[in-house]
Amino acid sequence: MAVRNLEQFCGKFHALLSAGPEISRLIAEGRILMGELVSRTEWFGDVLRKILFDREFSESQRPGIWPNEITLYRSLDRSFMILCYIWGPHESDVIHDHGSWGIIGSFMRPVGERKYRRMDDGRKEGYAELEESSSIILQPGETTHVLPLNKGIHKMENFGDDMAVTINIYGPNIRKGYVQFFSPERKSVSRIYPPRYLKEALAVRILGVMSAPWSEEILQRVQTSDLPDYIKKEGEISLSKLKSG
Ligand SMILES: [Fe+2]
């Protein structure tokens, strides 16, 4: 029987994942389930009620990179999470990658997706060359997917005069802590952190361009601290900038 609501979608997705499918099968079957979920709108009233009236639900929301993102479900075993994005008229995101696989369903209004291929080898810090590989319009009930890192560089856009909604499901991150934003015009790429890690990342970055007597000492301390690996990676970049600068 087709999925009729979020609870059934979660149940079926758990069952799909517990069979340990290959990624191609996971995406193909997951897209069918997502297509079923976003073809029905009845269940969405409960989501809106929760956003507006359920304090526990609103307090459980973590500030993320995208302000229009609402977390609908996190599986206890961390195998997937379901997010909702509410898009204003003519709103789009920035070209970005992902740390995990993901399936995106268009809900209520058409949304656009452009996919990009990375052309450089990624060795030059901050540099990226992209080529657009596809551009599609997803009608309500239709889905698209992304894969981790360079296999999932894309941009979503609500090109209409009305608001739009997408429902997204993502797997566990193989790269934690940040996403990358790309600018094809500037041929640049940058790591973007959610608010909870942004301050540490900014502190480490500024140390890389301040050749103060304490800059290197603080950056060395970052490397031996219990800060997350991605902040240490920022530290390495800042240290090499200091040394070359
Ligand atoms: Fe995305």
Short mmCIF file of C-alpha atoms and ligand atoms in Angstrom, two decimals:
data_model
loop_
_atom_site.label_atom_id
_atom_site.label_comp_id
_atom_site.label_asym_id
_atom_site.label_seq_id
_atom_site.Cartn_x
_atom_site.Cartn_y
_atom_site.Cartn_z
CA MET A 1 0.00 0.00 0.00
CA ALA A 2 1.25 3.48 -0.88
CA VAL A 3 2.60 5.79 1.84
CA ARG A 4 -0.11 8.11 3.13
CA ASN A 5 1.66 10.06 5.86
CA LEU A 6 5.00 10.84 7.48
CA GLU A 7 4.75 8.02 10.02
CA GLN A 8 4.25 5.41 7.29
CA PHE A 9 7.06 6.95 5.26
CA CYS A 10 9.44 6.68 8.25
CA GLY A 11 8.38 3.06 8.87
CA LYS A 12 8.89 2.07 5.24
CA PHE A 13 12.22 3.86 5.05
CA HIS A 14 13.46 2.07 8.18
CA ALA A 15 12.45 -1.24 6.58
CA LEU A 16 14.20 -0.31 3.32
CA LEU A 17 17.44 0.62 5.12
CA SER A 18 17.40 -2.42 7.38
CA ALA A 19 17.67 -4.64 4.28
CA GLY A 20 21.09 -2.98 3.65
CA PRO A 21 20.48 -2.07 0.00
CA GLU A 22 23.13 -0.91 -2.46
CA ILE A 23 23.04 2.86 -2.84
CA SER A 24 21.44 2.67 -6.31
CA ARG A 25 18.57 0.55 -4.98
CA LEU A 26 18.21 2.69 -1.88
CA ILE A 27 17.84 5.79 -4.06
CA ALA A 28 15.47 4.14 -6.56
CA GLU A 29 13.16 2.67 -3.90
CA GLY A 30 13.50 5.70 -1.64
CA ARG A 31 12.40 7.96 -4.48
CA ILE A 32 9.27 5.88 -4.97
CA LEU A 33 8.42 6.24 -1.27
CA MET A 34 9.17 9.98 -1.33
CA GLY A 35 7.05 10.37 -4.47
CA GLU A 36 4.15 8.76 -2.62
CA LEU A 37 4.60 11.00 0.43
CA VAL A 38 4.77 14.26 -1.53
CA SER A 39 1.77 13.30 -3.68
CA ARG A 40 -0.48 13.71 -0.64
CA THR A 41 -0.96 16.86 1.37
CA GLU A 42 -3.27 15.76 4.24
CA TRP A 43 -0.40 14.87 6.60
CA PHE A 44 1.18 18.33 6.32
CA GLY A 45 -1.40 19.95 8.61
CA ASP A 46 0.14 18.10 11.56
CA VAL A 47 3.57 19.47 10.63
CA LEU A 48 2.25 23.04 10.58
CA ARG A 49 0.44 22.49 13.90
CA LYS A 50 3.69 21.26 15.44
CA ILE A 51 5.68 24.23 14.14
CA LEU A 52 3.15 26.66 15.56
CA PHE A 53 1.90 25.09 18.79
CA ASP A 54 4.29 22.37 19.96
CA ARG A 55 6.96 24.01 22.15
CA GLU A 56 8.91 20.77 22.53
CA PHE A 57 9.06 20.46 18.73
CA SER A 58 10.22 24.05 18.18
CA GLU A 59 12.81 23.80 20.96
CA SER A 60 14.18 20.60 19.41
CA GLN A 61 15.03 22.48 16.18
CA ARG A 62 18.77 23.12 15.78
CA PRO A 63 19.83 26.25 13.95
CA GLY A 64 21.30 25.09 10.65
CA ILE A 65 22.93 26.58 7.59
CA TRP A 66 19.56 27.06 5.89
CA PRO A 67 17.11 29.28 7.80
CA ASN A 68 14.05 27.91 5.94
CA GLU A 69 14.78 24.34 7.10
CA ILE A 70 12.57 22.47 9.58
CA THR A 71 13.58 19.09 10.96
CA LEU A 72 10.58 16.75 10.84
CA TYR A 73 12.21 13.53 12.01
CA ARG A 74 15.58 12.17 13.13
CA SER A 75 15.85 8.41 13.38
CA LEU A 76 17.19 7.25 16.74
CA ASP A 77 19.82 5.09 15.04
CA ARG A 78 20.94 8.18 13.04
CA SER A 79 20.40 6.35 9.77
CA PHE A 80 18.30 9.17 8.26
CA MET A 81 16.61 12.48 8.88
CA ILE A 82 13.64 14.14 7.23
CA LEU A 83 13.62 17.86 6.62
CA CYS A 84 11.13 20.31 5.20
CA TYR A 85 12.11 23.48 3.36
CA ILE A 86 9.60 26.29 2.95
CA TRP A 87 10.56 28.54 0.04
CA GLY A 88 9.40 32.10 -0.49
CA PRO A 89 8.56 33.27 -4.03
CA HIS A 90 11.69 33.34 -6.25
CA GLU A 91 13.90 32.10 -3.42
CA SER A 92 16.82 29.82 -4.18
CA ASP A 93 19.71 28.33 -2.29
CA VAL A 94 23.40 28.64 -3.15
CA ILE A 95 25.15 25.97 -5.26
CA HIS A 96 26.25 23.46 -2.64
CA ASP A 97 27.30 19.88 -1.98
CA HIS A 98 26.20 17.38 0.69
CA GLY A 99 27.86 15.08 3.18
CA SER A 100 25.38 12.27 2.50
CA TRP A 101 22.93 10.82 0.03
CA GLY A 102 19.64 12.66 -0.18
CA ILE A 103 16.23 12.47 -1.83
CA ILE A 104 14.21 15.60 -2.46
CA GLY A 105 10.49 15.66 -3.18
CA SER A 106 8.60 18.61 -4.60
CA PHE A 107 5.47 19.31 -2.59
CA MET A 108 2.60 21.62 -3.56
CA ARG A 109 4.38 23.78 -6.19
CA PRO A 110 7.01 23.14 -8.90
CA VAL A 111 10.65 23.76 -7.94
CA GLY A 112 13.75 23.86 -10.11
CA GLU A 113 17.01 21.98 -9.67
CA ARG A 114 20.31 22.55 -11.44
CA LYS A 115 23.04 19.94 -11.08
CA TYR A 116 26.74 20.65 -11.56
CA ARG A 117 29.82 18.62 -12.37
CA ARG A 118 33.12 19.53 -10.71
CA MET A 119 35.84 19.91 -13.34
CA ASP A 120 38.98 20.58 -11.23
CA ASP A 121 40.78 18.03 -9.05
CA GLY A 122 40.00 19.83 -5.76
CA ARG A 123 43.65 20.19 -4.80
CA LYS A 124 43.81 23.96 -4.78
CA GLU A 125 42.34 25.34 -1.54
CA GLY A 126 39.29 27.52 -2.22
CA TYR A 127 39.30 26.86 -5.98
CA ALA A 128 36.60 25.01 -7.93
CA GLU A 129 35.50 24.83 -11.53
CA LEU A 130 31.92 23.76 -12.19
CA GLU A 131 29.96 22.90 -15.28
CA GLU A 132 26.16 22.69 -15.29
CA SER A 133 25.15 19.12 -16.08
CA SER A 134 21.34 19.31 -15.91
CA SER A 135 18.45 21.61 -15.22
CA ILE A 136 15.01 20.23 -14.39
CA ILE A 137 11.67 21.34 -13.04
CA LEU A 138 10.13 19.07 -10.44
CA GLN A 139 6.35 19.07 -10.45
CA PRO A 140 4.60 18.30 -7.15
CA GLY A 141 4.99 14.60 -6.46
CA GLU A 142 8.28 14.35 -8.40
CA THR A 143 11.67 13.70 -6.84
CA THR A 144 15.38 14.12 -7.41
CA HIS A 145 18.39 12.85 -5.49
CA VAL A 146 21.95 13.75 -4.53
CA LEU A 147 24.98 11.68 -3.59
CA PRO A 148 27.75 12.72 -1.19
CA LEU A 149 30.46 15.31 -1.99
CA ASN A 150 31.20 16.01 -5.67
CA LYS A 151 28.42 13.67 -6.83
CA GLY A 152 25.71 15.87 -5.39
CA ILE A 153 26.52 19.48 -6.28
CA HIS A 154 23.29 21.29 -7.02
CA LYS A 155 21.06 24.29 -6.47
CA MET A 156 17.33 24.35 -5.75
CA GLU A 157 15.08 27.21 -6.77
CA ASN A 158 11.49 28.24 -6.32
CA PHE A 159 11.07 30.17 -9.54
CA GLY A 160 7.37 30.82 -9.04
CA ASP A 161 5.40 33.75 -7.62
CA ASP A 162 3.94 31.52 -4.90
CA MET A 163 5.54 29.81 -1.92
CA ALA A 164 6.80 26.26 -2.37
CA VAL A 165 7.73 23.35 -0.10
CA THR A 166 10.19 20.51 -0.53
CA ILE A 167 10.48 17.43 1.66
CA ASN A 168 14.00 16.02 1.90
CA ILE A 169 15.49 12.88 3.40
CA TYR A 170 19.23 12.54 4.09
CA GLY A 171 21.40 9.67 5.22
CA PRO A 172 24.30 9.78 7.70
CA ASN A 173 27.05 12.27 6.87
CA ILE A 174 30.30 10.81 5.60
CA ARG A 175 31.73 14.32 5.89
CA LYS A 176 30.64 16.07 9.06
CA GLY A 177 30.42 19.66 10.17
CA TYR A 178 29.98 21.74 7.06
CA VAL A 179 28.74 21.98 3.49
CA GLN A 180 30.58 23.61 0.60
CA PHE A 181 29.21 26.60 -1.28
CA PHE A 182 30.38 27.12 -4.86
CA SER A 183 30.60 30.18 -7.06
CA PRO A 184 31.17 29.24 -10.72
CA GLU A 185 31.67 32.93 -11.62
CA ARG A 186 34.51 33.36 -9.12
CA LYS A 187 35.65 29.75 -9.54
CA SER A 188 35.60 29.45 -5.76
CA VAL A 189 34.45 27.03 -3.08
CA SER A 190 34.10 27.68 0.65
CA ARG A 191 33.20 25.67 3.74
CA ILE A 192 29.99 26.86 5.39
CA TYR A 193 29.35 25.92 9.03
CA PRO A 194 26.10 25.87 10.95
CA PRO A 195 25.87 28.54 13.69
CA ARG A 196 27.02 26.17 16.43
CA TYR A 197 30.50 25.79 14.89
CA LEU A 198 30.80 29.02 12.96
CA LYS A 199 32.47 31.01 15.74
CA GLU A 200 35.27 28.46 16.19
CA ALA A 201 35.81 28.29 12.41
CA LEU A 202 35.97 32.09 12.13
CA ALA A 203 38.40 32.36 15.07
CA VAL A 204 40.71 29.82 13.46
CA ARG A 205 40.49 31.52 10.05
CA ILE A 206 41.31 34.97 11.43
CA LEU A 207 44.36 33.50 13.19
CA GLY A 208 45.64 32.43 9.76
CA VAL A 209 45.77 36.04 8.58
CA MET A 210 46.96 37.68 11.85
CA SER A 211 50.65 37.26 12.28
CA ALA A 212 50.51 38.17 15.97
CA PRO A 213 53.02 36.69 18.46
CA TRP A 214 50.33 34.31 19.73
CA SER A 215 48.77 33.23 16.39
CA GLU A 216 50.87 30.12 15.86
CA GLU A 217 50.69 29.06 19.51
CA ILE A 218 46.87 29.22 19.52
CA LEU A 219 46.67 27.34 16.21
CA GLN A 220 49.04 24.64 17.52
CA ARG A 221 46.79 24.30 20.56
CA VAL A 222 43.77 23.80 18.27
CA GLN A 223 45.56 20.77 16.76
CA THR A 224 45.96 19.06 20.15
CA SER A 225 42.55 20.12 21.50
CA ASP A 226 39.31 18.15 21.52
CA LEU A 227 37.79 20.46 18.88
CA PRO A 228 36.16 18.59 15.96
CA ASP A 229 38.33 17.38 13.07
CA TYR A 230 36.90 19.93 10.65
CA ILE A 231 37.97 22.78 12.93
CA LYS A 232 41.43 21.19 13.14
CA LYS A 233 41.46 21.06 9.32
CA GLU A 234 40.70 24.80 9.30
CA GLY A 235 43.60 25.12 11.78
CA GLU A 236 45.97 23.31 9.41
CA ILE A 237 45.00 25.65 6.57
CA SER A 238 45.52 28.70 8.83
CA LEU A 239 48.90 27.39 10.00
CA SER A 240 50.12 26.94 6.43
CA LYS A 241 48.82 30.43 5.57
CA LEU A 242 50.73 31.89 8.53
CA LYS A 243 53.92 30.11 7.50
CA SER A 244 53.65 31.17 3.86
CA GLY A 245 52.46 34.66 4.70
FE FE B 1 20.90 20.30 -1.49
#
